[in-house]
Amino acid sequence: MGERSAGDVRTADGAAEIGRRVLRLRTERGLTQRQLAEPAYTAAYVSTLESGKVRPSEAALRHLAARLGVSYEELTTGRDPHDAVRLRAGLTDARKTLATGDAKDAAALFEELMAQAERLGFRDERATALVGLGDCAQETGELAAARAHYEAAEQLLADEPLPRRVPAIRGRAVAHFLSGELRYSCYLLESAIDELNASGLHDPNALLLLYTASIAPYMDMGAHARAARSAELALALAPSVDDPGLIARLHRGVARTLIAEGRTAEADASLAKAQELYEQLRIHTDLAHCHWMRGYVHAQDGNLERAERELSIARDMLASKRATLYVVQVEVELADVLRRRGRTAEAEALLLPLLKRSTGDGEPEAAADGVAGDGGAAGDGGAASGLTAETGAVHAGGAHRLLGLIAEERGDAATAEEHYRAALSLLERTGAAGDLADLCRLLGDLLRRAGRAEAAMDAYRMGLGHRAAPGTTTLGPAPAEPPV
């Protein structure tokens, strides 16, 4: 249970602390040492205990606690067990605020609860508050702060069983995924899965959290087989899990693999199940993600009107929660739908602010290297107001790709090439093989039409290299599977 506290009777300092506590409680109640000791012990024993010269047995402490009118836990730790109940209730309320209200309001609650837990010495509750703060920071796009909170929670629970640390590990992996570090995100998740299975700790809740979190980075890396297997394993674990929020997240993740396999009707049905659960739970951010993914499904099916409606709903819901990073990611996909509907001016107007930064005179200008400016980027600890290499590299690359297509459609080949190259530089660090291959094809076609055959061949060769990439993590073999 971590480092031994000052109240640990097994240490000299702990025995002295308990002795002082017994003395204080006895004095407050107006008892003599004899009155406290009888009938089982002597006044001399209580005297030596209060002076810290004896390490009392559990039986002695339980006798003294009963005579003093306090619980055994309160006597040995100095903590009122009711404090733990109040803290846990407060953490539940903070989690509800994050699910249904503003992330900044929830963060303020988690901060206060973390301070209380630290003051009272409740380590588990402090770690839970840290994970909550990480989730709040992640929602507002402060990815560096989110990672710091998750890492602090992991350190607090370093000697706890792995299932207890999984929420913090999952949070850190998702933060790295949102930063565009897809391979490292998979590494964290796969390592935890392997450790759980190797140690025999087949905790269904922990495994479900890890498998569902791995689907998105697998998909973006082009590792569709691994994503599908994670979805299958998660579905197999679902009957063992009674958390409706986890089950809803499972259905949302499974939908991604169904989309990749072209099974859009099944994907939409899975998303509808998730949406129904989220509506019951009123988890607004996750419900918005369901609308987001349904919009994506409709776009894949060519139903652009319904896609626009679902994506607009998702954007408005996320904006009401001030989930800044998610808002701009949805806007990239909405812009794609608008372009495909022939509304290129609207699409461009939506995309350009996402890839701009403020200059000294307050006027926005496009980032020269194709990477968005600071805009309160996560690396500075502020909320992201746009897409950068650190806060949404995959979607930043997608925005440049769309702007390149729009420039091509109006005959501006030079601007199109700039955007395609900017997108490539953003995506190369992520390992998103499918997106990279598609960009190389677009760039190669553009260069070929311009008569730049050698440059076009280089682009095509680069695309073939990305397409041939295994699209897996640096670990090699897939993680071991649990005995589901």
GROMACS .gro file of C-alpha atoms in nm:
model
  484
    1MET     CA    1   0.000   0.000   0.000
    2GLY     CA    2   0.281   0.244  -0.075
    3GLU     CA    3   0.513   0.407   0.176
    4ARG     CA    4   0.432   0.343   0.541
    5SER     CA    5   0.257   0.632   0.708
    6ALA     CA    6   0.352   0.790   1.037
    7GLY     CA    7   0.056   0.603   1.189
    8ASP     CA    8   0.185   0.259   1.090
    9VAL     CA    9   0.219   0.069   1.419
   10ARG     CA   10   0.499  -0.142   1.264
   11THR     CA   11   0.736   0.155   1.279
   12ALA     CA   12   0.874   0.347   1.578
   13ASP     CA   13   0.736   0.671   1.437
   14GLY     CA   14   0.400   0.505   1.384
   15ALA     CA   15   0.386   0.378   1.743
   16ALA     CA   16   0.476   0.725   1.873
   17GLU     CA   17   0.206   0.886   1.658
   18ILE     CA   18  -0.058   0.641   1.784
   19GLY     CA   19   0.056   0.706   2.141
   20ARG     CA   20   0.007   1.080   2.098
   21ARG     CA   21  -0.335   1.018   1.943
   22VAL     CA   22  -0.445   0.797   2.234
   23LEU     CA   23  -0.327   1.063   2.481
   24ARG     CA   24  -0.517   1.339   2.297
   25LEU     CA   25  -0.839   1.138   2.269
   26ARG     CA   26  -0.823   1.023   2.633
   27THR     CA   27  -0.767   1.379   2.755
   28GLU     CA   28  -1.054   1.512   2.540
   29ARG     CA   29  -1.286   1.256   2.698
   30GLY     CA   30  -1.169   1.317   3.054
   31LEU     CA   31  -1.059   0.959   3.114
   32THR     CA   32  -0.777   0.846   3.342
   33GLN     CA   33  -0.524   0.592   3.218
   34ARG     CA   34  -0.678   0.334   3.451
   35GLN     CA   35  -1.031   0.400   3.319
   36LEU     CA   36  -0.907   0.360   2.963
   37ALA     CA   37  -0.708   0.047   3.036
   38GLU     CA   38  -0.952  -0.159   3.243
   39PRO     CA   39  -1.049  -0.434   3.247
   40ALA     CA   40  -0.809  -0.589   2.997
   41TYR     CA   41  -0.496  -0.376   3.050
   42THR     CA   42  -0.317  -0.175   3.319
   43ALA     CA   43  -0.264   0.198   3.358
   44ALA     CA   44   0.112   0.139   3.327
   45TYR     CA   45   0.058  -0.020   2.985
   46VAL     CA   46  -0.142   0.281   2.866
   47SER     CA   47   0.130   0.510   3.003
   48THR     CA   48   0.405   0.334   2.806
   49LEU     CA   49   0.184   0.326   2.496
   50GLU     CA   50   0.116   0.701   2.518
   51SER     CA   51   0.486   0.770   2.549
   52GLY     CA   52   0.555   0.568   2.233
   53LYS     CA   53   0.765   0.308   2.413
   54VAL     CA   54   0.552   0.010   2.313
   55ARG     CA   55   0.412  -0.110   1.983
   56PRO     CA   56   0.054  -0.209   2.066
   57SER     CA   57  -0.108  -0.523   1.929
   58GLU     CA   58  -0.421  -0.509   1.713
   59ALA     CA   59  -0.622  -0.649   2.007
   60ALA     CA   60  -0.499  -0.369   2.233
   61LEU     CA   61  -0.579  -0.103   1.975
   62ARG     CA   62  -0.930  -0.241   1.921
   63HIS     CA   63  -0.989  -0.236   2.298
   64LEU     CA   64  -0.867   0.125   2.326
   65ALA     CA   65  -1.070   0.235   2.022
   66ALA     CA   66  -1.388   0.090   2.176
   67ARG     CA   67  -1.319   0.265   2.510
   68LEU     CA   68  -1.247   0.595   2.332
   69GLY     CA   69  -1.557   0.569   2.113
   70VAL     CA   70  -1.375   0.580   1.779
   71SER     CA   71  -1.320   0.326   1.501
   72TYR     CA   72  -1.009   0.110   1.484
   73GLU     CA   73  -0.918   0.281   1.153
   74GLU     CA   74  -0.951   0.629   1.300
   75LEU     CA   75  -0.733   0.536   1.598
   76THR     CA   76  -0.459   0.375   1.389
   77THR     CA   77  -0.455   0.622   1.099
   78GLY     CA   78  -0.599   0.939   1.245
   79ARG     CA   79  -0.850   0.943   0.961
   80ASP     CA   80  -1.224   0.936   1.001
   81PRO     CA   81  -1.362   0.661   0.772
   82HIS     CA   82  -1.654   0.891   0.698
   83ASP     CA   83  -1.402   1.122   0.529
   84ALA     CA   84  -1.329   0.854   0.272
   85VAL     CA   85  -1.701   0.811   0.200
   86ARG     CA   86  -1.744   1.188   0.161
   87LEU     CA   87  -1.443   1.204  -0.070
   88ARG     CA   88  -1.570   0.922  -0.288
   89ALA     CA   89  -1.912   1.085  -0.309
   90GLY     CA   90  -1.744   1.410  -0.410
   91LEU     CA   91  -1.541   1.233  -0.677
   92THR     CA   92  -1.860   1.078  -0.815
   93ASP     CA   93  -2.019   1.424  -0.832
   94ALA     CA   94  -1.711   1.566  -1.007
   95ARG     CA   95  -1.721   1.282  -1.259
   96LYS     CA   96  -2.090   1.354  -1.322
   97THR     CA   97  -2.008   1.722  -1.377
   98LEU     CA   98  -1.745   1.625  -1.633
   99ALA     CA   99  -1.991   1.392  -1.807
  100THR     CA  100  -2.281   1.635  -1.822
  101GLY     CA  101  -2.139   1.984  -1.778
  102ASP     CA  102  -1.826   2.194  -1.823
  103ALA     CA  103  -1.480   2.037  -1.798
  104LYS     CA  104  -1.343   2.347  -1.625
  105ASP     CA  105  -1.611   2.325  -1.354
  106ALA     CA  106  -1.530   1.957  -1.308
  107ALA     CA  107  -1.157   2.036  -1.288
  108ALA     CA  108  -1.219   2.282  -1.004
  109LEU     CA  109  -1.404   2.009  -0.812
  110PHE     CA  110  -1.129   1.753  -0.874
  111GLU     CA  111  -0.864   2.005  -0.760
  112GLU     CA  112  -1.043   2.064  -0.430
  113LEU     CA  113  -1.099   1.693  -0.373
  114MET     CA  114  -0.736   1.615  -0.450
  115ALA     CA  115  -0.625   1.873  -0.193
  116GLN     CA  116  -0.860   1.720   0.066
  117ALA     CA  117  -0.738   1.369  -0.009
  118GLU     CA  118  -0.374   1.479   0.025
  119ARG     CA  119  -0.446   1.658   0.353
  120LEU     CA  120  -0.625   1.354   0.496
  121GLY     CA  121  -0.372   1.105   0.359
  122PHE     CA  122  -0.613   0.916   0.131
  123ARG     CA  123  -0.386   0.803  -0.150
  124ASP     CA  124  -0.639   0.611  -0.362
  125GLU     CA  125  -0.884   0.900  -0.365
  126ARG     CA  126  -0.602   1.140  -0.452
  127ALA     CA  127  -0.507   0.920  -0.749
  128THR     CA  128  -0.870   0.908  -0.863
  129ALA     CA  129  -0.884   1.288  -0.851
  130LEU     CA  130  -0.564   1.308  -1.058
  131VAL     CA  131  -0.715   1.083  -1.326
  132GLY     CA  132  -1.023   1.307  -1.323
  133LEU     CA  133  -0.803   1.615  -1.372
  134GLY     CA  134  -0.630   1.436  -1.660
  135ASP     CA  135  -0.966   1.364  -1.823
  136CYS     CA  136  -1.068   1.730  -1.783
  137ALA     CA  137  -0.743   1.856  -1.936
  138GLN     CA  138  -0.772   1.607  -2.221
  139GLU     CA  139  -1.122   1.726  -2.302
  140THR     CA  140  -1.012   2.089  -2.320
  141GLY     CA  141  -0.709   2.001  -2.535
  142GLU     CA  142  -0.442   2.058  -2.267
  143LEU     CA  143  -0.264   1.735  -2.353
  144ALA     CA  144   0.067   1.806  -2.176
  145ALA     CA  145  -0.120   1.881  -1.854
  146ALA     CA  146  -0.334   1.569  -1.901
  147ARG     CA  147  -0.027   1.348  -1.937
  148ALA     CA  148   0.128   1.503  -1.624
  149HIS     CA  149  -0.186   1.425  -1.419
  150TYR     CA  150  -0.204   1.066  -1.543
  151GLU     CA  151   0.168   1.010  -1.475
  152ALA     CA  152   0.128   1.148  -1.121
  153ALA     CA  153  -0.162   0.907  -1.060
  154GLU     CA  154   0.048   0.614  -1.188
  155GLN     CA  155   0.333   0.709  -0.955
  156LEU     CA  156   0.099   0.727  -0.656
  157LEU     CA  157  -0.028   0.377  -0.733
  158ALA     CA  158   0.309   0.234  -0.840
  159ASP     CA  159   0.292  -0.056  -0.593
  160GLU     CA  160  -0.079  -0.128  -0.647
  161PRO     CA  161  -0.201  -0.415  -0.868
  162LEU     CA  162  -0.205  -0.323  -1.237
  163PRO     CA  163  -0.587  -0.310  -1.276
  164ARG     CA  164  -0.590  -0.020  -1.029
  165ARG     CA  165  -0.346   0.173  -1.251
  166VAL     CA  166  -0.521   0.099  -1.582
  167PRO     CA  167  -0.744   0.412  -1.592
  168ALA     CA  168  -0.431   0.631  -1.564
  169ILE     CA  169  -0.243   0.423  -1.824
  170ARG     CA  170  -0.537   0.438  -2.062
  171GLY     CA  171  -0.566   0.815  -2.014
  172ARG     CA  172  -0.198   0.866  -2.089
  173ALA     CA  173  -0.222   0.647  -2.401
  174VAL     CA  174  -0.522   0.843  -2.530
  175ALA     CA  175  -0.339   1.173  -2.469
  176HIS     CA  176  -0.043   1.046  -2.675
  177PHE     CA  177  -0.285   0.930  -2.946
  178LEU     CA  178  -0.445   1.274  -2.962
  179SER     CA  179  -0.096   1.423  -2.988
  180GLY     CA  180  -0.034   1.209  -3.298
  181GLU     CA  181   0.200   0.963  -3.124
  182LEU     CA  182   0.009   0.658  -3.244
  183ARG     CA  183   0.284   0.399  -3.202
  184TYR     CA  184   0.366   0.504  -2.847
  185SER     CA  185  -0.004   0.503  -2.760
  186CYS     CA  186  -0.029   0.142  -2.883
  187TYR     CA  187   0.291   0.053  -2.699
  188LEU     CA  188   0.145   0.169  -2.366
  189LEU     CA  189  -0.182  -0.015  -2.421
  190GLU     CA  190  -0.024  -0.337  -2.550
  191SER     CA  191   0.231  -0.344  -2.268
  192ALA     CA  192  -0.047  -0.315  -2.009
  193ILE     CA  193  -0.253  -0.587  -2.183
  194ASP     CA  194   0.045  -0.823  -2.194
  195GLU     CA  195   0.127  -0.758  -1.828
  196LEU     CA  196  -0.234  -0.820  -1.722
  197ASN     CA  197  -0.254  -1.147  -1.913
  198ALA     CA  198   0.095  -1.268  -1.816
  199SER     CA  199   0.026  -1.209  -1.447
  200GLY     CA  200  -0.314  -1.376  -1.455
  201LEU     CA  201  -0.489  -1.048  -1.364
  202HIS     CA  202  -0.775  -1.096  -1.610
  203ASP     CA  203  -0.975  -0.801  -1.482
  204PRO     CA  204  -1.265  -0.754  -1.731
  205ASN     CA  205  -1.308  -0.381  -1.664
  206ALA     CA  206  -0.936  -0.311  -1.704
  207LEU     CA  207  -0.907  -0.519  -2.022
  208LEU     CA  208  -1.217  -0.359  -2.172
  209LEU     CA  209  -1.072  -0.013  -2.109
  210LEU     CA  210  -0.746  -0.111  -2.280
  211TYR     CA  211  -0.895  -0.293  -2.579
  212THR     CA  212  -1.144  -0.017  -2.659
  213ALA     CA  213  -0.874   0.251  -2.629
  214SER     CA  214  -0.650   0.061  -2.873
  215ILE     CA  215  -0.904   0.055  -3.158
  216ALA     CA  216  -0.863   0.421  -3.264
  217PRO     CA  217  -0.480   0.427  -3.289
  218TYR     CA  218  -0.482   0.087  -3.465
  219MET     CA  219  -0.730   0.220  -3.721
  220ASP     CA  220  -0.534   0.538  -3.787
  221MET     CA  221  -0.215   0.334  -3.832
  222GLY     CA  222  -0.383   0.106  -4.083
  223ALA     CA  223  -0.359  -0.195  -3.850
  224HIS     CA  224  -0.718  -0.294  -3.924
  225ALA     CA  225  -0.672  -0.660  -3.831
  226ARG     CA  226  -0.551  -0.567  -3.485
  227ALA     CA  227  -0.833  -0.316  -3.444
  228ALA     CA  228  -1.089  -0.580  -3.540
  229ARG     CA  229  -0.938  -0.833  -3.298
  230SER     CA  230  -0.943  -0.577  -3.016
  231ALA     CA  231  -1.309  -0.514  -3.092
  232GLU     CA  232  -1.387  -0.887  -3.086
  233LEU     CA  233  -1.211  -0.935  -2.753
  234ALA     CA  234  -1.387  -0.632  -2.607
  235LEU     CA  235  -1.726  -0.767  -2.715
  236ALA     CA  236  -1.641  -1.102  -2.555
  237LEU     CA  237  -1.556  -0.926  -2.228
  238ALA     CA  238  -1.871  -0.711  -2.228
  239PRO     CA  239  -2.097  -0.963  -2.047
  240SER     CA  240  -1.855  -0.958  -1.753
  241VAL     CA  241  -1.874  -0.579  -1.717
  242ASP     CA  242  -2.162  -0.401  -1.547
  243ASP     CA  243  -2.052  -0.040  -1.617
  244PRO     CA  244  -2.289   0.100  -1.886
  245GLY     CA  245  -2.038   0.374  -1.969
  246LEU     CA  246  -1.776   0.114  -2.054
  247ILE     CA  247  -2.025  -0.086  -2.262
  248ALA     CA  248  -2.125   0.228  -2.454
  249ARG     CA  249  -1.759   0.305  -2.521
  250LEU     CA  250  -1.718  -0.052  -2.643
  251HIS     CA  251  -1.998  -0.017  -2.900
  252ARG     CA  252  -1.848   0.310  -3.020
  253GLY     CA  253  -1.508   0.149  -3.070
  254VAL     CA  254  -1.647  -0.159  -3.242
  255ALA     CA  255  -1.825   0.067  -3.491
  256ARG     CA  256  -1.485   0.187  -3.616
  257THR     CA  257  -1.380  -0.164  -3.715
  258LEU     CA  258  -1.715  -0.230  -3.883
  259ILE     CA  259  -1.673   0.088  -4.086
  260ALA     CA  260  -1.329  -0.024  -4.202
  261GLU     CA  261  -1.478  -0.355  -4.318
  262GLY     CA  262  -1.750  -0.174  -4.513
  263ARG     CA  263  -2.023  -0.297  -4.277
  264THR     CA  264  -2.177   0.047  -4.235
  265ALA     CA  265  -2.529  -0.069  -4.144
  266GLU     CA  266  -2.390  -0.276  -3.855
  267ALA     CA  267  -2.165   0.014  -3.755
  268ASP     CA  268  -2.463   0.248  -3.740
  269ALA     CA  269  -2.654  -0.007  -3.529
  270SER     CA  270  -2.360  -0.035  -3.287
  271LEU     CA  271  -2.341   0.343  -3.261
  272ALA     CA  272  -2.716   0.360  -3.196
  273LYS     CA  273  -2.670   0.121  -2.900
  274ALA     CA  274  -2.390   0.338  -2.764
  275GLN     CA  275  -2.596   0.652  -2.815
  276GLU     CA  276  -2.891   0.504  -2.625
  277LEU     CA  277  -2.666   0.414  -2.329
  278TYR     CA  278  -2.502   0.757  -2.328
  279GLU     CA  279  -2.840   0.929  -2.336
  280GLN     CA  280  -2.942   0.728  -2.030
  281LEU     CA  281  -2.618   0.825  -1.856
  282ARG     CA  282  -2.620   1.183  -1.993
  283ILE     CA  283  -2.250   1.156  -2.082
  284HIS     CA  284  -2.246   1.447  -2.324
  285THR     CA  285  -1.894   1.422  -2.459
  286ASP     CA  286  -1.922   1.054  -2.541
  287LEU     CA  287  -2.271   1.106  -2.681
  288ALA     CA  288  -2.127   1.377  -2.906
  289HIS     CA  289  -1.865   1.127  -3.022
  290CYS     CA  290  -2.148   0.894  -3.126
  291HIS     CA  291  -2.302   1.167  -3.340
  292TRP     CA  292  -1.953   1.234  -3.476
  293MET     CA  293  -1.900   0.873  -3.578
  294ARG     CA  294  -2.252   0.839  -3.720
  295GLY     CA  295  -2.173   1.141  -3.934
  296TYR     CA  296  -1.859   0.963  -4.051
  297VAL     CA  297  -2.060   0.647  -4.132
  298HIS     CA  298  -2.310   0.847  -4.339
  299ALA     CA  299  -2.027   1.025  -4.519
  300GLN     CA  300  -1.872   0.688  -4.607
  301ASP     CA  301  -2.210   0.578  -4.743
  302GLY     CA  302  -2.240   0.895  -4.950
  303ASN     CA  303  -2.538   1.022  -4.748
  304LEU     CA  304  -2.387   1.369  -4.716
  305GLU     CA  305  -2.698   1.548  -4.591
  306ARG     CA  306  -2.734   1.317  -4.292
  307ALA     CA  307  -2.356   1.327  -4.239
  308GLU     CA  308  -2.362   1.706  -4.221
  309ARG     CA  309  -2.651   1.698  -3.973
  310GLU     CA  310  -2.482   1.447  -3.740
  311LEU     CA  311  -2.144   1.623  -3.752
  312SER     CA  312  -2.306   1.962  -3.684
  313ILE     CA  313  -2.484   1.816  -3.381
  314ALA     CA  314  -2.155   1.670  -3.255
  315ARG     CA  315  -1.973   2.001  -3.303
  316ASP     CA  316  -2.243   2.198  -3.117
  317MET     CA  317  -2.252   1.950  -2.828
  318LEU     CA  318  -1.874   1.954  -2.791
  319ALA     CA  319  -1.861   2.333  -2.820
  320SER     CA  320  -2.115   2.361  -2.536
  321LYS     CA  321  -1.876   2.151  -2.325
  322ARG     CA  322  -1.576   2.362  -2.435
  323ALA     CA  323  -1.411   2.042  -2.558
  324THR     CA  324  -1.191   2.254  -2.783
  325LEU     CA  325  -0.967   1.990  -2.937
  326TYR     CA  326  -1.257   1.763  -3.027
  327VAL     CA  327  -1.450   2.057  -3.176
  328VAL     CA  328  -1.177   2.138  -3.426
  329GLN     CA  329  -1.136   1.771  -3.518
  330VAL     CA  330  -1.506   1.743  -3.594
  331GLU     CA  331  -1.486   2.062  -3.800
  332VAL     CA  332  -1.225   1.902  -4.027
  333GLU     CA  333  -1.462   1.614  -4.105
  334LEU     CA  334  -1.754   1.855  -4.146
  335ALA     CA  335  -1.546   2.057  -4.392
  336ASP     CA  336  -1.486   1.742  -4.596
  337VAL     CA  337  -1.862   1.685  -4.619
  338LEU     CA  338  -1.922   2.048  -4.718
  339ARG     CA  339  -1.658   2.024  -4.993
  340ARG     CA  340  -1.813   1.706  -5.127
  341ARG     CA  341  -2.151   1.882  -5.132
  342GLY     CA  342  -1.999   2.152  -5.353
  343ARG     CA  343  -1.982   2.417  -5.080
  344THR     CA  344  -1.606   2.471  -5.105
  345ALA     CA  345  -1.616   2.830  -4.980
  346GLU     CA  346  -1.783   2.719  -4.655
  347ALA     CA  347  -1.537   2.432  -4.619
  348GLU     CA  348  -1.238   2.663  -4.669
  349ALA     CA  349  -1.380   2.917  -4.424
  350LEU     CA  350  -1.409   2.640  -4.165
  351LEU     CA  351  -1.059   2.501  -4.221
  352LEU     CA  352  -0.838   2.809  -4.251
  353PRO     CA  353  -0.888   2.936  -3.891
  354LEU     CA  354  -0.785   2.592  -3.762
  355LEU     CA  355  -0.440   2.628  -3.922
  356LYS     CA  356  -0.366   2.990  -3.838
  357ARG     CA  357  -0.183   3.173  -3.564
  358SER     CA  358  -0.195   3.527  -3.433
  359THR     CA  359   0.078   3.770  -3.531
  360GLY     CA  360   0.204   4.061  -3.329
  361ASP     CA  361  -0.057   4.296  -3.471
  362GLY     CA  362  -0.341   4.059  -3.388
  363GLU     CA  363  -0.407   3.956  -3.750
  364PRO     CA  364  -0.404   3.582  -3.823
  365GLU     CA  365  -0.163   3.438  -4.072
  366ALA     CA  366  -0.110   3.087  -4.202
  367ALA     CA  367   0.173   2.895  -4.041
  368ALA     CA  368   0.454   2.902  -4.295
  369ASP     CA  369   0.575   2.550  -4.234
  370GLY     CA  370   0.231   2.396  -4.253
  371VAL     CA  371   0.208   2.344  -3.879
  372ALA     CA  372  -0.041   2.551  -3.689
  373GLY     CA  373   0.090   2.814  -3.451
  374ASP     CA  374   0.076   2.813  -3.073
  375GLY     CA  375  -0.289   2.913  -3.028
  376GLY     CA  376  -0.262   2.799  -2.667
  377ALA     CA  377  -0.116   2.466  -2.770
  378ALA     CA  378  -0.095   2.186  -2.521
  379GLY     CA  379   0.280   2.214  -2.510
  380ASP     CA  380   0.233   2.548  -2.335
  381GLY     CA  381  -0.019   2.403  -2.096
  382GLY     CA  382  -0.306   2.605  -2.245
  383ALA     CA  383  -0.616   2.485  -2.423
  384ALA     CA  384  -0.574   2.420  -2.791
  385SER     CA  385  -0.770   2.664  -3.010
  386GLY     CA  386  -0.647   2.509  -3.334
  387LEU     CA  387  -0.474   2.203  -3.474
  388THR     CA  388  -0.100   2.162  -3.428
  389ALA     CA  389   0.160   1.888  -3.457
  390GLU     CA  390   0.123   1.842  -3.079
  391THR     CA  391  -0.256   1.862  -3.056
  392GLY     CA  392  -0.415   1.672  -3.339
  393ALA     CA  393  -0.152   1.595  -3.604
  394VAL     CA  394  -0.378   1.350  -3.789
  395HIS     CA  395  -0.661   1.601  -3.823
  396ALA     CA  396  -0.418   1.885  -3.897
  397GLY     CA  397  -0.285   1.675  -4.183
  398GLY     CA  398  -0.644   1.611  -4.291
  399ALA     CA  399  -0.718   1.984  -4.294
  400HIS     CA  400  -0.416   2.051  -4.517
  401ARG     CA  401  -0.522   1.766  -4.746
  402LEU     CA  402  -0.869   1.917  -4.789
  403LEU     CA  403  -0.727   2.264  -4.854
  404GLY     CA  404  -0.498   2.108  -5.113
  405LEU     CA  405  -0.795   1.948  -5.288
  406ILE     CA  406  -0.984   2.279  -5.282
  407ALA     CA  407  -0.681   2.461  -5.427
  408GLU     CA  408  -0.653   2.198  -5.701
  409GLU     CA  409  -1.021   2.237  -5.789
  410ARG     CA  410  -0.975   2.607  -5.848
  411GLY     CA  411  -0.655   2.552  -6.049
  412ASP     CA  412  -0.402   2.676  -5.792
  413ALA     CA  413  -0.143   2.396  -5.819
  414ALA     CA  414   0.127   2.577  -5.620
  415THR     CA  415  -0.096   2.622  -5.314
  416ALA     CA  416  -0.221   2.264  -5.345
  417GLU     CA  417   0.136   2.134  -5.341
  418GLU     CA  418   0.218   2.342  -5.031
  419HIS     CA  419  -0.079   2.194  -4.846
  420TYR     CA  420  -0.002   1.835  -4.951
  421ARG     CA  421   0.360   1.868  -4.838
  422ALA     CA  422   0.251   2.028  -4.510
  423ALA     CA  423   0.014   1.737  -4.452
  424LEU     CA  424   0.292   1.485  -4.523
  425SER     CA  425   0.528   1.649  -4.273
  426LEU     CA  426   0.256   1.635  -4.007
  427LEU     CA  427   0.153   1.276  -4.069
  428GLU     CA  428   0.499   1.118  -4.109
  429ARG     CA  429   0.553   1.123  -3.732
  430THR     CA  430   0.217   0.956  -3.660
  431GLY     CA  431   0.249   0.630  -3.854
  432ALA     CA  432  -0.094   0.681  -4.018
  433ALA     CA  433   0.004   0.463  -4.315
  434GLY     CA  434  -0.323   0.481  -4.509
  435ASP     CA  435  -0.345   0.861  -4.493
  436LEU     CA  436   0.020   0.896  -4.592
  437ALA     CA  437  -0.021   0.667  -4.895
  438ASP     CA  438  -0.326   0.864  -5.010
  439LEU     CA  439  -0.141   1.195  -4.976
  440CYS     CA  440   0.154   1.064  -5.176
  441ARG     CA  441  -0.087   0.961  -5.451
  442LEU     CA  442  -0.248   1.306  -5.457
  443LEU     CA  443   0.090   1.479  -5.462
  444GLY     CA  444   0.222   1.243  -5.732
  445ASP     CA  445  -0.083   1.305  -5.953
  446LEU     CA  446  -0.042   1.682  -5.909
  447LEU     CA  447   0.327   1.672  -5.999
  448ARG     CA  448   0.266   1.441  -6.297
  449ARG     CA  449   0.005   1.678  -6.441
  450ALA     CA  450   0.255   1.961  -6.404
  451GLY     CA  451   0.511   1.767  -6.611
  452ARG     CA  452   0.742   1.699  -6.314
  453ALA     CA  453   0.772   1.327  -6.383
  454GLU     CA  454   1.076   1.253  -6.164
  455ALA     CA  455   0.926   1.429  -5.860
  456ALA     CA  456   0.597   1.249  -5.923
  457MET     CA  457   0.775   0.912  -5.926
  458ASP     CA  458   0.943   0.997  -5.594
  459ALA     CA  459   0.602   1.074  -5.444
  460TYR     CA  460   0.451   0.751  -5.575
  461ARG     CA  461   0.746   0.548  -5.443
  462MET     CA  462   0.705   0.711  -5.103
  463GLY     CA  463   0.335   0.621  -5.108
  464LEU     CA  464   0.408   0.260  -5.195
  465GLY     CA  465   0.650   0.244  -4.903
  466HIS     CA  466   0.382   0.367  -4.662
  467ARG     CA  467   0.123   0.130  -4.810
  468ALA     CA  468   0.362  -0.164  -4.768
  469ALA     CA  469   0.431  -0.072  -4.403
  470PRO     CA  470   0.290  -0.333  -4.166
  471GLY     CA  471   0.086  -0.071  -3.983
  472THR     CA  472   0.161  -0.231  -3.648
  473THR     CA  473   0.344  -0.112  -3.342
  474THR     CA  474   0.714  -0.137  -3.268
  475LEU     CA  475   0.645  -0.435  -3.041
  476GLY     CA  476   0.613  -0.680  -3.329
  477PRO     CA  477   0.371  -0.956  -3.228
  478ALA     CA  478   0.023  -0.861  -3.114
  479PRO     CA  479  -0.039  -0.868  -2.738
  480ALA     CA  480  -0.133  -1.199  -2.580
  481GLU     CA  481  -0.504  -1.273  -2.561
  482PRO     CA  482  -0.687  -1.340  -2.234
  483PRO     CA  483  -0.873  -1.665  -2.171
  484VAL     CA  484  -1.211  -1.506  -2.247
   0.00000   0.00000   0.00000
